[in-house]
Coordinates of C-alpha atoms in Angstrom, one line a residue:
M59 CA -118.6 -121.3 -21.7
T60 CA -118.1 -125.1 -19.7
R61 CA -121.5 -126.9 -20.2
L62 CA -121.9 -129.4 -17.8
W63 CA -121.7 -130.3 -14.2
N64 CA -124.1 -131.9 -11.6
D65 CA -122.0 -130.1 -8.7
P66 CA -118.5 -127.9 -9.5
A67 CA -117.1 -128.8 -6.3
D68 CA -117.3 -132.4 -7.3
F69 CA -116.1 -132.4 -11.0
A70 CA -112.6 -132.9 -10.8
D71 CA -113.3 -135.9 -8.9
E72 CA -116.3 -137.1 -11.0
M73 CA -114.4 -136.0 -14.1
I74 CA -112.0 -138.7 -12.9
E75 CA -114.1 -141.4 -11.8
G76 CA -115.1 -141.8 -15.7
F77 CA -112.2 -141.2 -17.3
V78 CA -110.9 -144.7 -14.9
A79 CA -114.4 -146.1 -15.8
A80 CA -113.4 -145.5 -19.6
N81 CA -109.1 -146.0 -19.7
E82 CA -109.6 -149.2 -17.5
R83 CA -107.0 -151.0 -19.4
Y84 CA -103.9 -148.6 -19.0
V85 CA -104.9 -147.0 -15.5
R86 CA -106.4 -147.4 -12.2
R87 CA -107.2 -144.9 -9.3
V88 CA -105.9 -144.3 -6.1
P89 CA -105.7 -141.6 -3.7
G90 CA -104.8 -138.5 -6.0
G91 CA -104.9 -140.3 -9.2
V92 CA -104.3 -142.7 -11.1
V93 CA -101.7 -145.4 -11.8
R94 CA -101.1 -147.8 -14.7
S95 CA -103.1 -151.0 -14.8
T96 CA -100.7 -152.8 -16.5
V97 CA -97.2 -154.4 -14.6
S98 CA -93.8 -152.9 -14.4
P99 CA -90.6 -154.3 -14.3
D100 CA -89.5 -154.4 -11.1
G101 CA -85.9 -151.8 -10.8
Q102 CA -87.8 -149.8 -13.4
V103 CA -87.7 -145.9 -13.1
A104 CA -91.4 -145.0 -12.2
V105 CA -92.3 -141.5 -14.2
V106 CA -94.7 -139.6 -12.3
V107 CA -96.5 -136.2 -13.5
G108 CA -99.5 -134.5 -12.5
G109 CA -100.6 -130.6 -12.2
G110 CA -104.5 -129.5 -11.5
S111 CA -107.1 -131.1 -13.4
G112 CA -108.7 -128.6 -16.4
H113 CA -106.2 -130.0 -19.0
Y114 CA -106.6 -133.1 -20.4
P115 CA -104.9 -134.8 -21.4
A116 CA -102.5 -133.8 -19.4
F117 CA -102.2 -134.9 -16.6
G118 CA -104.5 -138.8 -16.3
G119 CA -104.7 -139.1 -20.3
L120 CA -100.5 -139.2 -20.8
V121 CA -100.1 -142.5 -18.4
G122 CA -99.6 -145.3 -19.8
Q123 CA -96.1 -148.2 -21.5
G124 CA -93.9 -146.0 -22.4
L125 CA -94.7 -142.5 -20.7
A126 CA -95.6 -142.0 -17.4
H127 CA -96.1 -144.6 -14.6
G128 CA -98.5 -142.0 -12.8
A129 CA -100.2 -138.6 -12.7
A130 CA -101.8 -136.7 -9.4
M131 CA -104.3 -134.9 -10.2
G132 CA -105.6 -132.1 -8.1
N133 CA -108.4 -130.3 -8.1
L134 CA -109.6 -127.7 -10.5
F135 CA -106.1 -125.5 -12.1
A136 CA -105.1 -126.7 -8.5
S137 CA -101.9 -128.4 -8.0
P138 CA -102.5 -131.2 -6.7
S139 CA -101.1 -131.5 -2.3
A140 CA -98.1 -133.5 -1.1
Q141 CA -100.3 -136.4 0.4
Q142 CA -102.1 -136.9 -3.1
I143 CA -98.6 -137.0 -5.2
L144 CA -96.9 -139.0 -2.2
S145 CA -100.0 -141.4 -2.5
V146 CA -99.7 -141.3 -6.3
A147 CA -95.9 -142.1 -6.4
K148 CA -96.1 -145.2 -3.6
A149 CA -98.7 -146.7 -5.4
A150 CA -96.2 -146.6 -8.8
D151 CA -93.4 -147.0 -7.8
N152 CA -91.2 -150.5 -9.1
G153 CA -88.1 -150.4 -6.7
G154 CA -86.1 -148.4 -9.4
G155 CA -86.9 -144.5 -7.5
V156 CA -89.2 -142.1 -8.7
F157 CA -89.0 -139.5 -11.1
F158 CA -91.1 -136.6 -10.9
T159 CA -91.6 -134.1 -13.7
Y160 CA -94.6 -130.9 -13.7
G161 CA -95.0 -127.5 -15.2
S162 CA -93.6 -125.3 -13.1
Y163 CA -95.7 -123.1 -11.0
A164 CA -95.6 -122.4 -7.4
G165 CA -98.3 -124.8 -6.0
D166 CA -97.3 -127.5 -8.0
V167 CA -92.7 -126.9 -7.0
L168 CA -94.6 -126.7 -3.4
N169 CA -95.8 -130.1 -3.2
F170 CA -94.0 -132.0 -5.2
D171 CA -90.9 -130.9 -3.7
A172 CA -92.6 -131.7 0.2
A173 CA -93.6 -135.1 -1.4
Q174 CA -89.9 -135.8 -2.8
D175 CA -89.0 -135.1 1.2
R176 CA -91.0 -137.5 2.5
L177 CA -90.6 -140.0 -0.1
R178 CA -86.5 -139.3 0.8
D179 CA -87.2 -140.1 4.0
E180 CA -88.7 -143.2 3.5
G181 CA -86.0 -144.6 2.0
I182 CA -87.7 -144.5 -2.1
A183 CA -85.0 -142.0 -4.0
C184 CA -86.5 -139.2 -5.4
E185 CA -85.6 -136.6 -8.6
T186 CA -87.3 -134.2 -10.5
V187 CA -87.3 -132.2 -13.1
T188 CA -90.3 -129.3 -14.0
V189 CA -91.1 -127.7 -16.8
T190 CA -89.8 -124.3 -18.2
D191 CA -90.9 -124.0 -22.0
D192 CA -93.4 -120.9 -21.6
I193 CA -90.2 -118.2 -23.2
S194 CA -93.6 -115.5 -22.7
S195 CA -93.4 -115.8 -18.8
A196 CA -90.2 -114.9 -17.6
S197 CA -87.0 -113.4 -19.5
L198 CA -84.2 -115.6 -20.7
D199 CA -82.0 -114.2 -17.6
E200 CA -84.5 -115.8 -15.7
K201 CA -85.7 -119.0 -18.0
H202 CA -85.9 -121.1 -14.1
K203 CA -88.8 -118.9 -13.0
R204 CA -90.4 -119.9 -16.8
R205 CA -93.8 -122.0 -16.4
G206 CA -94.5 -125.0 -18.5
I207 CA -97.2 -124.9 -20.7
A208 CA -97.7 -127.4 -23.6
G209 CA -93.9 -128.5 -23.8
D210 CA -94.5 -130.8 -21.0
L211 CA -95.4 -133.8 -23.5
T212 CA -91.5 -133.1 -24.5
V213 CA -90.0 -133.5 -21.1
F214 CA -92.8 -136.9 -19.9
R215 CA -92.3 -138.8 -23.5
V216 CA -88.6 -138.4 -23.0
A217 CA -88.1 -139.5 -19.5
G218 CA -91.2 -142.4 -19.9
A219 CA -88.6 -143.8 -22.9
A220 CA -86.0 -143.3 -21.2
A221 CA -87.2 -145.3 -18.0
E222 CA -88.9 -147.5 -20.2
A223 CA -85.2 -148.6 -22.2
G224 CA -84.3 -149.1 -18.5
Y225 CA -82.2 -145.6 -18.2
D226 CA -81.6 -145.6 -13.9
L227 CA -82.9 -142.8 -11.9
D228 CA -79.7 -139.9 -12.4
A229 CA -79.8 -141.3 -16.4
V230 CA -83.9 -140.1 -16.6
T231 CA -82.8 -137.5 -15.1
R232 CA -80.2 -136.0 -17.5
V233 CA -82.1 -136.8 -20.7
A234 CA -85.4 -135.3 -19.5
A235 CA -83.4 -132.4 -18.2
L236 CA -81.5 -132.2 -21.3
A237 CA -85.6 -132.3 -23.1
N238 CA -86.9 -129.2 -20.9
E239 CA -83.8 -127.4 -21.6
R240 CA -84.2 -127.9 -25.5
T241 CA -87.8 -127.0 -25.5
R242 CA -89.7 -123.1 -25.7
S243 CA -92.8 -122.7 -26.1
F244 CA -95.1 -119.6 -26.6
G245 CA -99.1 -119.1 -27.2
V246 CA -101.9 -116.6 -27.7
A247 CA -105.6 -116.4 -26.8
F248 CA -108.5 -115.1 -28.3
T249 CA -110.9 -116.0 -25.0
G250 CA -110.7 -116.8 -21.9
C251 CA -112.2 -119.8 -20.2
T252 CA -114.6 -120.8 -18.2
L253 CA -114.6 -122.6 -15.0
P254 CA -118.1 -125.6 -13.7
G255 CA -121.0 -123.5 -12.6
A256 CA -119.1 -119.6 -13.5
P257 CA -121.1 -117.3 -15.1
E258 CA -118.1 -115.8 -17.3
P259 CA -115.0 -116.5 -18.2
L260 CA -111.3 -116.3 -16.0
F261 CA -110.7 -113.2 -18.1
T262 CA -111.5 -111.4 -21.6
V263 CA -109.9 -110.4 -25.1
P264 CA -111.6 -107.3 -26.1
E265 CA -113.6 -107.9 -30.0
G266 CA -111.1 -108.4 -32.9
R267 CA -108.2 -108.5 -30.2
I268 CA -105.8 -111.2 -29.4
A269 CA -103.9 -111.8 -26.4
I270 CA -100.6 -112.6 -26.0
G271 CA -98.7 -115.4 -24.0
L272 CA -101.2 -117.1 -22.5
G273 CA -101.3 -118.9 -19.5
I274 CA -103.4 -122.7 -19.3
H275 CA -105.2 -121.4 -16.2
G276 CA -107.2 -118.8 -17.2
E277 CA -104.2 -116.1 -16.6
P278 CA -104.8 -112.8 -19.4
G279 CA -102.0 -112.7 -21.7
I280 CA -99.1 -110.5 -21.0
D281 CA -99.9 -108.5 -24.3
E282 CA -102.6 -107.3 -26.8
T283 CA -102.9 -107.6 -30.9
D284 CA -105.4 -107.1 -33.3
I285 CA -106.0 -110.4 -34.5
P286 CA -104.0 -111.8 -37.7
T287 CA -104.3 -114.0 -40.3
A288 CA -103.9 -117.8 -39.9
D289 CA -100.7 -117.1 -41.6
G290 CA -99.7 -113.7 -39.8
L291 CA -100.4 -115.6 -36.7
A292 CA -98.0 -118.8 -37.7
E293 CA -95.5 -115.7 -38.7
L294 CA -95.9 -114.1 -35.1
L295 CA -95.3 -118.2 -33.2
V296 CA -92.0 -118.6 -35.5
S297 CA -90.8 -116.1 -35.8
R298 CA -90.9 -115.4 -31.1
L299 CA -89.8 -119.4 -31.2
L300 CA -86.7 -118.9 -33.2
D301 CA -85.6 -115.6 -31.4
E302 CA -85.0 -117.4 -28.4
V303 CA -82.9 -121.1 -29.5
P304 CA -81.3 -122.8 -27.2
D305 CA -77.8 -122.9 -26.6
G306 CA -75.9 -125.5 -28.6
V307 CA -78.0 -125.3 -31.3
S308 CA -77.6 -124.1 -35.0
V309 CA -81.1 -123.8 -37.1
A310 CA -79.9 -124.6 -40.6
G311 CA -80.3 -127.8 -40.6
A312 CA -81.6 -128.4 -37.0
R313 CA -84.2 -131.4 -36.7
V314 CA -87.6 -130.0 -34.7
V315 CA -90.6 -131.5 -33.5
P316 CA -93.6 -128.9 -34.2
I317 CA -96.3 -129.1 -31.3
L318 CA -99.3 -127.0 -32.2
N319 CA -101.0 -127.3 -29.3
G320 CA -104.9 -126.4 -29.2
L321 CA -106.2 -124.9 -25.7
G322 CA -110.3 -126.2 -25.8
S323 CA -112.0 -124.8 -28.7
L324 CA -109.7 -124.1 -31.6
K325 CA -111.0 -126.4 -34.3
Y326 CA -108.4 -128.8 -35.9
E327 CA -109.3 -127.4 -39.3
E328 CA -108.0 -124.1 -38.1
M329 CA -104.8 -125.1 -36.3
F330 CA -104.3 -126.9 -39.9
V331 CA -104.2 -124.0 -41.7
V332 CA -102.3 -122.3 -39.4
Y333 CA -99.7 -124.9 -39.3
R334 CA -99.4 -125.4 -43.2
R335 CA -97.8 -121.6 -43.2
I336 CA -95.4 -122.7 -39.9
A337 CA -94.3 -126.0 -42.0
R338 CA -93.1 -123.7 -45.1
L339 CA -91.6 -120.9 -42.5
L340 CA -89.6 -123.8 -40.8
A341 CA -88.3 -125.1 -43.9
D342 CA -86.8 -121.3 -44.6
A343 CA -85.1 -121.5 -42.1
G344 CA -83.3 -124.7 -43.2
I345 CA -85.2 -126.5 -40.1
V346 CA -85.7 -130.9 -40.2
P347 CA -89.7 -131.1 -38.3
V348 CA -89.0 -134.3 -36.8
D349 CA -92.6 -135.8 -36.2
P350 CA -95.0 -133.3 -36.5
H351 CA -98.3 -132.8 -34.3
V352 CA -102.0 -130.5 -34.5
G353 CA -104.0 -131.2 -31.7
E354 CA -104.7 -131.1 -28.3
Y355 CA -101.6 -132.0 -25.5
C356 CA -102.4 -129.3 -22.7
T357 CA -105.9 -127.6 -22.2
S358 CA -107.5 -125.5 -20.4
F359 CA -111.8 -126.1 -20.8
D360 CA -112.7 -123.7 -23.3
M361 CA -109.9 -121.5 -24.1
A362 CA -110.2 -120.1 -27.8
G363 CA -106.2 -120.2 -27.9
T364 CA -103.1 -122.1 -29.8
S365 CA -99.6 -122.2 -28.8
L366 CA -96.3 -123.5 -30.7
T367 CA -93.6 -125.7 -29.5
L368 CA -90.7 -126.5 -30.9
F369 CA -88.0 -129.6 -29.3
W370 CA -84.8 -129.1 -31.0
L371 CA -83.0 -132.9 -30.8
D372 CA -80.2 -134.2 -30.5
E373 CA -79.6 -137.8 -31.4
E374 CA -80.6 -139.5 -28.1
L375 CA -83.5 -137.1 -27.4
E376 CA -84.8 -138.2 -30.9
R377 CA -84.6 -141.8 -30.3
L378 CA -86.3 -141.8 -27.3
W379 CA -89.6 -139.6 -28.5
D380 CA -89.6 -142.2 -31.7
A381 CA -89.8 -145.2 -28.5
P382 CA -93.2 -146.4 -28.9
V383 CA -96.2 -144.9 -26.7
D384 CA -99.8 -146.2 -25.6
T385 CA -101.9 -143.9 -23.1
P386 CA -105.7 -143.5 -23.0
A387 CA -104.9 -139.6 -25.0
Y388 CA -101.3 -140.2 -27.1
R389 CA -100.2 -143.4 -28.5
R390 CA -97.4 -143.4 -30.9
G391 CA -95.8 -147.0 -32.3
S392 CA -96.6 -150.4 -31.1
V393 CA -96.7 -151.2 -27.8
V394 CA -96.1 -155.2 -26.6
A395 CA -99.3 -154.7 -23.8
A396 CA -98.2 -155.6 -20.4
A397 CA -99.7 -158.2 -18.2
R398 CA -102.6 -156.4 -16.2
S399 CA -101.8 -155.3 -12.8
T400 CA -103.3 -157.4 -9.9
A401 CA -102.3 -154.9 -7.0
V402 CA -105.1 -154.2 -4.3
A403 CA -106.1 -150.4 -4.3
V404 CA -104.8 -148.5 -1.5
E405 CA -106.5 -147.2 0.7
A406 CA -105.9 -143.9 3.4
L407 CA -105.1 -144.9 6.5
T408 CA -106.6 -143.5 9.5
A409 CA -104.5 -142.6 13.1
E410 CA -104.8 -143.0 16.4
I411 CA -106.3 -140.6 17.9
P412 CA -103.3 -139.3 20.6
A413 CA -103.8 -139.3 24.5
S414 CA -104.8 -136.4 25.7
D415 CA -106.3 -134.0 29.2
E416 CA -108.6 -132.2 29.7
A417 CA -107.5 -129.4 29.8
S418 CA -106.4 -129.7 26.2
R419 CA -109.1 -131.3 25.4
T420 CA -111.6 -128.1 26.7
V421 CA -108.5 -125.9 24.0
A422 CA -109.5 -128.6 21.5
A423 CA -113.4 -127.0 21.9
A424 CA -111.8 -123.4 21.5
V425 CA -110.3 -124.7 18.2
R426 CA -113.3 -126.7 16.9
D427 CA -114.8 -122.7 16.9
A428 CA -112.1 -121.2 15.5
L429 CA -112.4 -123.5 12.9
Q430 CA -115.9 -122.4 12.6
T431 CA -115.0 -118.6 12.4
V432 CA -112.6 -119.2 9.3
V433 CA -115.3 -121.0 7.6
D434 CA -117.6 -118.7 8.0
T435 CA -115.2 -116.1 6.9
I436 CA -114.4 -117.6 3.6
D437 CA -118.1 -118.4 2.8
A438 CA -118.7 -114.7 2.8
H439 CA -115.7 -113.2 0.6
V440 CA -115.6 -116.3 -1.5
D441 CA -116.6 -114.6 -4.3
E442 CA -114.6 -111.2 -3.6
L443 CA -111.5 -113.3 -3.0
G444 CA -112.3 -115.3 -6.8
R445 CA -112.3 -111.9 -8.2
M446 CA -109.1 -110.5 -6.7
D447 CA -107.6 -113.5 -7.7
S448 CA -108.7 -113.5 -11.5
I449 CA -107.1 -110.3 -11.1
A450 CA -103.8 -111.7 -12.6
G451 CA -104.3 -114.7 -11.6
D452 CA -106.4 -117.7 -12.3
G453 CA -109.2 -117.2 -10.2
D454 CA -109.3 -120.1 -7.7
H455 CA -108.3 -118.8 -4.3
G456 CA -111.8 -118.0 -2.8
I457 CA -112.9 -121.4 -4.1
G458 CA -109.7 -122.8 -3.1
M459 CA -109.9 -121.4 0.9
Q460 CA -113.1 -122.6 0.6
R461 CA -112.5 -126.1 0.1
G462 CA -109.7 -125.6 2.8
S463 CA -110.8 -124.3 5.1
H464 CA -114.7 -126.9 5.0
A465 CA -112.2 -129.8 5.1
A466 CA -110.0 -129.1 8.0
L467 CA -113.7 -128.2 10.2
A468 CA -114.6 -132.0 8.9
A469 CA -111.3 -133.0 9.9
G470 CA -111.1 -131.3 13.2
V471 CA -114.3 -131.5 14.3
A472 CA -114.0 -135.6 13.9
A473 CA -110.9 -135.5 15.8
Q474 CA -112.6 -133.3 17.9
E475 CA -115.5 -135.7 18.8
A476 CA -113.0 -138.6 19.2
G477 CA -111.4 -137.0 22.4
A478 CA -108.2 -135.5 20.5
G479 CA -106.5 -132.5 22.4
A480 CA -105.8 -129.1 20.8
A481 CA -102.3 -130.1 19.3
T482 CA -104.2 -133.3 17.1
V483 CA -107.4 -131.6 16.2
L484 CA -105.0 -128.5 14.6
A485 CA -102.9 -131.0 13.1
R486 CA -105.6 -132.9 11.3
A487 CA -107.6 -130.2 10.4
G488 CA -103.6 -128.2 8.8
D489 CA -103.7 -131.5 6.7
A490 CA -107.1 -132.1 5.3
W491 CA -106.5 -128.1 4.5
A492 CA -103.8 -128.8 2.6
D493 CA -104.9 -132.5 0.9
K494 CA -108.2 -130.9 -0.7
A495 CA -107.4 -127.1 -1.3
G496 CA -104.5 -127.9 -3.1
G497 CA -102.5 -125.2 -5.0
T498 CA -100.0 -123.0 -3.3
S499 CA -101.7 -121.5 -0.3
G500 CA -103.8 -125.3 0.5
A501 CA -99.7 -125.9 1.1
L502 CA -98.8 -122.7 3.4
W503 CA -102.2 -123.1 5.4
G504 CA -101.6 -126.6 6.5
V505 CA -97.8 -125.6 7.2
I506 CA -99.5 -122.8 9.8
L507 CA -101.4 -124.7 11.2
N508 CA -98.8 -127.6 12.1
G509 CA -96.9 -125.1 13.0
V510 CA -99.4 -123.5 15.9
A511 CA -100.3 -127.4 16.8
G512 CA -96.5 -128.3 17.8
A513 CA -96.9 -125.9 20.2
L514 CA -100.4 -126.0 20.9
G515 CA -99.4 -129.8 22.4
D516 CA -102.4 -132.4 23.7
T517 CA -102.1 -132.0 27.3
G518 CA -102.4 -128.6 29.5
T519 CA -103.3 -125.4 28.1
P520 CA -100.8 -123.0 26.3
S521 CA -100.2 -120.1 27.1
A522 CA -100.1 -117.1 25.3
A523 CA -95.9 -117.4 24.4
E524 CA -96.3 -120.9 23.5
V525 CA -99.0 -119.5 21.0
A526 CA -96.8 -116.6 20.0
A527 CA -94.3 -119.6 19.6
G528 CA -96.4 -121.8 17.2
I529 CA -97.7 -119.0 14.9
E530 CA -93.7 -118.4 14.7
T531 CA -93.2 -122.0 13.7
G532 CA -95.5 -121.8 11.6
V533 CA -94.0 -118.8 9.4
S534 CA -90.3 -120.1 9.4
G535 CA -92.2 -123.0 7.3
V536 CA -93.9 -121.3 4.8
T537 CA -91.0 -118.5 4.4
S538 CA -88.9 -122.3 4.0
Y539 CA -91.2 -124.1 2.1
G540 CA -93.1 -120.9 -0.4
K541 CA -89.4 -119.2 -0.6
A542 CA -91.1 -115.9 -0.6
E543 CA -90.0 -112.8 1.2
V544 CA -91.9 -109.5 2.2
G545 CA -92.2 -107.4 -0.5
D546 CA -93.1 -110.3 -3.0
K547 CA -96.9 -109.8 -2.6
T548 CA -98.5 -113.0 -1.0
M549 CA -99.4 -113.9 2.1
V550 CA -96.3 -113.4 3.9
D551 CA -96.6 -109.5 3.3
A552 CA -99.4 -110.1 6.3
L553 CA -98.1 -112.9 8.0
V554 CA -94.9 -111.5 8.5
P555 CA -96.1 -108.2 10.2
F556 CA -98.6 -110.4 11.9
T557 CA -96.6 -112.1 13.6
T558 CA -94.0 -110.0 14.9
V559 CA -96.6 -107.6 16.6
L560 CA -97.8 -110.1 18.5
T561 CA -94.8 -111.6 19.2
E562 CA -93.4 -108.1 20.8
A563 CA -96.9 -107.3 21.9
V564 CA -96.9 -110.9 24.1
E565 CA -93.7 -110.3 25.1
S566 CA -94.7 -106.4 26.9
G567 CA -97.4 -108.7 28.7
A568 CA -100.7 -108.8 27.0
S569 CA -103.0 -110.9 26.9
L570 CA -103.8 -113.5 23.9
P571 CA -107.1 -111.2 23.0
H572 CA -105.4 -108.1 23.1
A573 CA -102.0 -109.0 21.4
W574 CA -104.1 -111.5 18.3
G575 CA -106.2 -107.9 17.9
K576 CA -103.2 -106.0 17.6
A577 CA -101.2 -108.2 14.9
A578 CA -104.9 -108.9 13.2
D579 CA -104.9 -105.1 12.9
A580 CA -101.0 -105.1 11.3
A581 CA -101.8 -107.9 9.1
T582 CA -105.4 -106.1 7.6
A583 CA -103.2 -103.0 7.3
A584 CA -100.3 -104.2 5.6
A585 CA -102.6 -106.6 3.0
A586 CA -103.6 -103.4 2.6
D587 CA -100.2 -102.0 1.2
T588 CA -100.2 -104.8 -1.2
A589 CA -102.3 -102.6 -4.0
A590 CA -99.4 -101.0 -4.4
L591 CA -96.2 -104.0 -5.3
L592 CA -95.7 -105.9 -7.9
P593 CA -95.6 -109.7 -7.5
K594 CA -92.7 -111.5 -7.8
M595 CA -93.8 -114.7 -7.4
G596 CA -96.9 -117.7 -8.7
R597 CA -98.6 -116.9 -11.3
A598 CA -99.3 -112.9 -11.2
R599 CA -95.7 -112.8 -11.7
A600 CA -95.6 -112.7 -15.7
H601 CA -98.9 -110.3 -15.4
G602 CA -97.7 -108.2 -12.9
Q603 CA -98.5 -104.7 -13.8
H604 CA -102.9 -105.7 -14.3
S605 CA -102.5 -106.4 -10.5
V606 CA -101.9 -103.2 -9.4
G607 CA -104.0 -101.4 -7.4
T608 CA -105.5 -104.6 -5.9
A609 CA -104.5 -106.3 -3.0
D610 CA -102.5 -110.0 -2.8
P611 CA -105.7 -112.0 -1.9
G612 CA -103.4 -114.6 -0.4
A613 CA -102.5 -111.9 1.6
H614 CA -105.8 -110.5 2.6
S615 CA -107.9 -113.4 2.7
F616 CA -104.9 -114.5 5.4
A617 CA -106.3 -110.7 7.3
L618 CA -109.5 -112.2 7.2
I619 CA -109.1 -114.6 8.9
V620 CA -106.6 -113.5 11.8
S621 CA -109.4 -110.6 12.5
A622 CA -111.9 -113.3 12.9
L623 CA -110.9 -115.1 15.0
A624 CA -109.9 -111.7 17.5
V625 CA -113.5 -111.8 18.1
V626 CA -113.4 -115.7 19.1
L627 CA -110.1 -115.6 21.9
E628 CA -111.9 -112.3 23.2
R629 CA -114.8 -114.7 23.9
N630 CA -113.3 -117.4 24.8

């Protein structure tokens, strides 16, 4: 269990504050994460990593000379928002372009891609390589869908070394992609992890059993077997990885970096016993181990588990791997200390409130009421949503929706009290939701609210047709960014029928409250129907069979919200 916290909602922020206070010679805090506190050469590519908190030393612990220039750090097990990533990237930028690399999870992809688009729009060159090392999370035919686990380290370190060596952005991207292609990982777990304040772990493993194919966010394994001996575990890990050798690699004589990673509660002594057998098995296969790593490189709070990563080297990759590194949690070789940065802390800018008229300010008051209703609805169902999400995911959907909706309400209230019109109130709420919730759902709710905001405007009273058009804009944004389709067992399964019924009812002459009520009923039915589906997107995809019989939490929360808002519309 996780034993020490103040308020679980503040855990990630307080953790980052303490981490920076303990490591000021390496890092400084900026909105959204941390960047190096030392000077980097002008024109050097800035390597920016990131992901949810709860995986130390990933991601902030890997910021420093020879490795990352910055880390965007989301809430616990939640991807950083696009705004957080953008803030870190701008603070880390040295004028040579920004290189993003992170584990491949739906929320991270969504938010990093959005930040990349915004950087490019501002004239800052940006490229990305996602880490896809976990062989248990998708088949070889769909390896682009695999998630990133402890193999993050190989890609991060190669990219950082390349940037330090003066490689340009295209060259950093090339070697990082090669490192990812030559990295394979496989893991197991004896117990799940427990989030701060939670009464029980996100998943449990029966006594005497071990979960095969773990995730790093409390996702259950894809299979179970009896707990083996230390030698038996070593044989399982090595055999699975040698069954899938990267293209163009010959096992005999290959030079490989083995990384035995602890997930949080497994003791070093236990891992050394396992590695003893791993080393023999690799030697028997004709493999030459290079710079073996045994320790904690990507954790999951108190999870008792381990993963083995094999990084298959070529001459260039080995040279980059051998380069010196000096970060708070990871040091190799001898680095000439750079001068401390004198950069001024980046502060968030507060945009001016656009002009509005009385009619729009009246609508803005109704929007404020609607946001309060959303908060009340999510607060009443937060535990239910978390339980649903823990079936095949990481269990954070409820708390993520709670963080996002509360932030949206606070931002909306502030804008409305400052005299903002309806569009500005809703847009500020959407931006705050995306920023504070993080993850996939946070980003998508930000897209939805901003889509509707564009239709409302800051003058006049919007018609039912304009509101429906705004919802359609939001749906288009969700499917464009999230890539999900109807049938993938996501929020889209409820969002699309809601929009279709709403638009058809409005076009047939129904009032907005009546049309919304019919659409909410359609969304509720569609959300319930997702219980029969297998997930094809996100973290739940790797554990799809576990989720059959349970509705998708994103679709369910959407249906809860639009049903509650139907009452608000009738009242207003």
